[in-house]
PDB file of C-alpha atoms in Angstrom:
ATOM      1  CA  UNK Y   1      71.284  33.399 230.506  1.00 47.00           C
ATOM      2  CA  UNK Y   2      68.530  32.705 233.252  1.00 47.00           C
ATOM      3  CA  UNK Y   3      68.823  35.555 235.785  1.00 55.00           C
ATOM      4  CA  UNK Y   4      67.148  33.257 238.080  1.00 57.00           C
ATOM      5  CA  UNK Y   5      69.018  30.541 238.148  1.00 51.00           C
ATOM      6  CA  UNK Y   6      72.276  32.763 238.297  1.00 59.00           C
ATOM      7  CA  UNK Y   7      70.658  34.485 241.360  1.00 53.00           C
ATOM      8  CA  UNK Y   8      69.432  31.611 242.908  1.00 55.00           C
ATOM      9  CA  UNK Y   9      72.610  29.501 242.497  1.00 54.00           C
ATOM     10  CA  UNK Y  10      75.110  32.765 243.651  1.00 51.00           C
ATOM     11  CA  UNK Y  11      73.120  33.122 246.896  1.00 49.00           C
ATOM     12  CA  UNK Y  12      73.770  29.110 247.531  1.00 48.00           C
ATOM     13  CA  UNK Y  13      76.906  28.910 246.662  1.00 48.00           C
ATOM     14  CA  UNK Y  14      77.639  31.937 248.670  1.00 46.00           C
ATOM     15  CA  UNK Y  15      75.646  30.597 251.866  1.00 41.00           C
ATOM     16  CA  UNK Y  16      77.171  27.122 251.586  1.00 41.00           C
ATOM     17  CA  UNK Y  17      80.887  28.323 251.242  1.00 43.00           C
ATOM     18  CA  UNK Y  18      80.243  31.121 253.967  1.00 42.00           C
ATOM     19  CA  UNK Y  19      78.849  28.847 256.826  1.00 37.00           C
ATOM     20  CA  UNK Y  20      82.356  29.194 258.919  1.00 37.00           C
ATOM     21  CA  UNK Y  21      84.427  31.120 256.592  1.00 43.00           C
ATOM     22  CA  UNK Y  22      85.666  34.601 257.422  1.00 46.00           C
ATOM     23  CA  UNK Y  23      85.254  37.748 254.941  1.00 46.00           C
ATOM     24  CA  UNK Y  24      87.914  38.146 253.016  1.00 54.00           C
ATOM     25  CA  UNK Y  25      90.348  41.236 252.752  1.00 76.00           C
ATOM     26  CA  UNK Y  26      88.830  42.091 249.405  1.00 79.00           C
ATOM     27  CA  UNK Y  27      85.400  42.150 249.763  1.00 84.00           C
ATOM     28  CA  UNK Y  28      86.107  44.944 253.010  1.00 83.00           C
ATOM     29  CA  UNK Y  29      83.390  47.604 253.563  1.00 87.00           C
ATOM     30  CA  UNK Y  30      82.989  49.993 250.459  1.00 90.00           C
ATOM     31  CA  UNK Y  31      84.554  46.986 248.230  1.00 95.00           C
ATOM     32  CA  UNK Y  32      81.299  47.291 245.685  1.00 94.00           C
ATOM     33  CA  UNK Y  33      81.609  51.248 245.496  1.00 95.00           C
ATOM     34  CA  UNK Y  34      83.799  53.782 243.241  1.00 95.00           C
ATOM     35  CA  UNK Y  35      84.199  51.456 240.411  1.00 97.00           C
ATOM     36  CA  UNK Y  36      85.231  53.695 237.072  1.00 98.00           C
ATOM     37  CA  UNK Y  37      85.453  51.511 234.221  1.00 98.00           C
ATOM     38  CA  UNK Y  38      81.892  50.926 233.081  1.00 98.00           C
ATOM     39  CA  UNK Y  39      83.167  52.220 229.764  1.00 97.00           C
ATOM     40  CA  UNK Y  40      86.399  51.181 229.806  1.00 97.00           C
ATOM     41  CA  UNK Y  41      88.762  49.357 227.280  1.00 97.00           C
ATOM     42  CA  UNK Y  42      89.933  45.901 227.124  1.00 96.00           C
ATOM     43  CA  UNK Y  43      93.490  47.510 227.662  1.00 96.00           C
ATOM     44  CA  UNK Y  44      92.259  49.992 230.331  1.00 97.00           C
ATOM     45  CA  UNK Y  45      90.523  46.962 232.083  1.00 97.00           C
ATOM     46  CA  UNK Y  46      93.823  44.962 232.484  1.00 96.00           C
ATOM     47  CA  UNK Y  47      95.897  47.960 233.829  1.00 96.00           C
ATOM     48  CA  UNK Y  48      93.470  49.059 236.094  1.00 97.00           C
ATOM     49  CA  UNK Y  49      93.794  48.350 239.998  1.00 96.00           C
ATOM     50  CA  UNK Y  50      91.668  45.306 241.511  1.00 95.00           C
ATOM     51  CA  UNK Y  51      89.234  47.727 243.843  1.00 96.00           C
ATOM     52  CA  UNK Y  52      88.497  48.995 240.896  1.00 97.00           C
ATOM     53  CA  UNK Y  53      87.205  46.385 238.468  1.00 97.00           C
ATOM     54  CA  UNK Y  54      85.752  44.030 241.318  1.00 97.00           C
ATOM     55  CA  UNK Y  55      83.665  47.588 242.111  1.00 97.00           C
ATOM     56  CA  UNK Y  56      82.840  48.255 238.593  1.00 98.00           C
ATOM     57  CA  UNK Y  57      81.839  44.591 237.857  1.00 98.00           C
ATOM     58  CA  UNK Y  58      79.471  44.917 241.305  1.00 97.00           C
ATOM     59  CA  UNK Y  59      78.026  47.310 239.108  1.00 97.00           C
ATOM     60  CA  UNK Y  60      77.466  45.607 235.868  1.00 98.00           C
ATOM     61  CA  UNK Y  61      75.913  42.829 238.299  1.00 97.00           C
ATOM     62  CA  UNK Y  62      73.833  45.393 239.924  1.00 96.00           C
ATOM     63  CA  UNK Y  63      72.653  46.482 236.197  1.00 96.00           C
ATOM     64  CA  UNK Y  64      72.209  43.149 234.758  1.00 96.00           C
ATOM     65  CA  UNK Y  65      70.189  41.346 237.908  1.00 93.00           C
ATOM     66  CA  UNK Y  66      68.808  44.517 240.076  1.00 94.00           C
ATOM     67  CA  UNK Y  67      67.132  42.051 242.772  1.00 91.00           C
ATOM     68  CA  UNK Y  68      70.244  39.970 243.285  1.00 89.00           C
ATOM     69  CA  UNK Y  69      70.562  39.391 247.177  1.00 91.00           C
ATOM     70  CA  UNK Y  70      73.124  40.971 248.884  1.00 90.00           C
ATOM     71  CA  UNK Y  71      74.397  37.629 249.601  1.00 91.00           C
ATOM     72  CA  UNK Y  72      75.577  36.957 245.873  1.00 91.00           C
ATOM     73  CA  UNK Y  73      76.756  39.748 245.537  1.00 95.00           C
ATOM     74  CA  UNK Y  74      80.344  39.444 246.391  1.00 95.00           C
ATOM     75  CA  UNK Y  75      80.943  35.637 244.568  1.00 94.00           C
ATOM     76  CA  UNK Y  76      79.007  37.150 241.225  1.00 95.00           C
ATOM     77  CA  UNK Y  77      81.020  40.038 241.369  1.00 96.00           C
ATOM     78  CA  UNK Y  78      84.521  38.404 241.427  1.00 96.00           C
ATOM     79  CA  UNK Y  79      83.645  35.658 238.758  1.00 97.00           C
ATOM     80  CA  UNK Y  80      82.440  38.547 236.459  1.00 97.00           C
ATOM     81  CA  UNK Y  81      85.699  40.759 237.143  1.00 97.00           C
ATOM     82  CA  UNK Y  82      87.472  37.257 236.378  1.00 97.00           C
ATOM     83  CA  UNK Y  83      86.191  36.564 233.093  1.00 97.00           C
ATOM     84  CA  UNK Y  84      86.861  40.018 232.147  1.00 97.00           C
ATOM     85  CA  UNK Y  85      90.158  40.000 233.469  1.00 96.00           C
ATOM     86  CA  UNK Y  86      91.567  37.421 232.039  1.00 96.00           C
ATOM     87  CA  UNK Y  87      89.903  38.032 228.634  1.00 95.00           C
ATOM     88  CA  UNK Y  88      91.789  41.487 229.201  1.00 95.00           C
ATOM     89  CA  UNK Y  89      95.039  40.205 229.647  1.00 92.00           C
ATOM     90  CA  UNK Y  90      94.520  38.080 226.086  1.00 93.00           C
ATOM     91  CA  UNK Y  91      93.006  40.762 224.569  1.00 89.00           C
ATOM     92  CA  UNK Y  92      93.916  44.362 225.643  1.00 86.00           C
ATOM     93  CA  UNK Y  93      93.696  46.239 223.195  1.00 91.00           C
ATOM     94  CA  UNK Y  94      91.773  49.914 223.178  1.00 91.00           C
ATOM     95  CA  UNK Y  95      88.758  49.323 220.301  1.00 93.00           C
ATOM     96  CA  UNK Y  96      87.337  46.982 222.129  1.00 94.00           C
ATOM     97  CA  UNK Y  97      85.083  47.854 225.498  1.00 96.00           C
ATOM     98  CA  UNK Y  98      85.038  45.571 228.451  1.00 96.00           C
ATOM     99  CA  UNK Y  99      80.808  45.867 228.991  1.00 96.00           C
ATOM    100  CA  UNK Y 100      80.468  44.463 225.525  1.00 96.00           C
ATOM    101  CA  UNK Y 101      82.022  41.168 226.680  1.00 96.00           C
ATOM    102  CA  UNK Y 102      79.714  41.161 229.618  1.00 97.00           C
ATOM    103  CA  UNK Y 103      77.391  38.250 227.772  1.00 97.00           C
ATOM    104  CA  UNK Y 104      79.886  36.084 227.630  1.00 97.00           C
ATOM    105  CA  UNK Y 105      80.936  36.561 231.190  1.00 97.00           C
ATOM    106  CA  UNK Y 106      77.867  36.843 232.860  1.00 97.00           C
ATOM    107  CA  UNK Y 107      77.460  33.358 230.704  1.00 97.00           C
ATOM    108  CA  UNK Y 108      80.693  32.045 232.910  1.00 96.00           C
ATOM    109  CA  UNK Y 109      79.440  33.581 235.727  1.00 95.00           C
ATOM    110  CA  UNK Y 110      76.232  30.971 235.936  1.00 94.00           C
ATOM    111  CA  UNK Y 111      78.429  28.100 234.918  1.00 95.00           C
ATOM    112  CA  UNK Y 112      81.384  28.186 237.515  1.00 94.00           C
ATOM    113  CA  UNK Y 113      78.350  29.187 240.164  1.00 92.00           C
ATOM    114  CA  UNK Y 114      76.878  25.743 239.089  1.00 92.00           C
ATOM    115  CA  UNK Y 115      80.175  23.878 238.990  1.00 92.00           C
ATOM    116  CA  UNK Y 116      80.860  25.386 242.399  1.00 89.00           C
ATOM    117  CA  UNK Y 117      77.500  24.248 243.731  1.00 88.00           C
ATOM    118  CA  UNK Y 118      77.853  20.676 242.093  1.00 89.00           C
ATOM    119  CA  UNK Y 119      81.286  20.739 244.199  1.00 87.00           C
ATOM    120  CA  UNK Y 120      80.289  21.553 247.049  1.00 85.00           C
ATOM    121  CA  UNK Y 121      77.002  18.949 247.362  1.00 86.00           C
ATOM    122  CA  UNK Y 122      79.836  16.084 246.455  1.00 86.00           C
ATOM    123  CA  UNK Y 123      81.547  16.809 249.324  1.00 84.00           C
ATOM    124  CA  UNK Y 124      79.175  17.702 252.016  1.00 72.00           C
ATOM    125  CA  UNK Y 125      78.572  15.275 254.428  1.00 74.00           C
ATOM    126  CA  UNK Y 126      74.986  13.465 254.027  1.00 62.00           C
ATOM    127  CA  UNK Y 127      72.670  14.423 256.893  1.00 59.00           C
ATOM    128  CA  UNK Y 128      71.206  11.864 258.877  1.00 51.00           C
TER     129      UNK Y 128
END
């Protein structure tokens, strides 16, 4: 995975779909704090509250790219608790840890910020 491009892509995703849109309920202050799970189990991960993986993945992002902007922060943080998420609900079982499957989702991560940025171009209106 290119840390760059995932960093640079999150912050213009996140600036594109944020000119006009309100912050959402779950990304409130203290959203990306008090996450527990950084050693968690595929099973633990799927019965564990929403705060708390969408903290604890703010954390794995905060690990993996340490100068991501602020900015990024929240859309890399969801997709990451996504991928891990649903490959908990498939998969829950207790031998397996949810940070070893953070390749793979940090992997998704760059792709859906792409696809989201590729989306968003195709329907912006050209400037003059």
């Amino acid at each position: 995975m290119c840390r760059d491009a995932l960093r640079g892509t999150s912050v213009a995703v996140v600036l594109m779909l944020s000119a006009g849109c309100g912050e959402a309920n779950r990304f409130a202050d203290g959203w990306d704090r008090g996450g527990t799970l950084h050693d968690a189990s595929m099973r633990e991960w799927a019965f564990a509250v929403d705060a708390n993986r969408l903290a604890t993945s703010a954390d794995f992002v905060r690990e993996r790219i340490p100068d991501m902007p602020e900015e990024g922060l929240p859309i890399s943080s969801a997709l990451v608790e996504k991928c891990l998420s649903d490959m908990s609900l498939r998969s829950a079982v207790d031998y397996l840890k949810a940070h070893e499957k953070l390749d793979y989702c940090f992997d998704y991560t760059e792709r859906m910020l792409g696809r989201l940025a590729q989306e968003y171009a195709s329907q912006a209106p050209a400037s003059e």
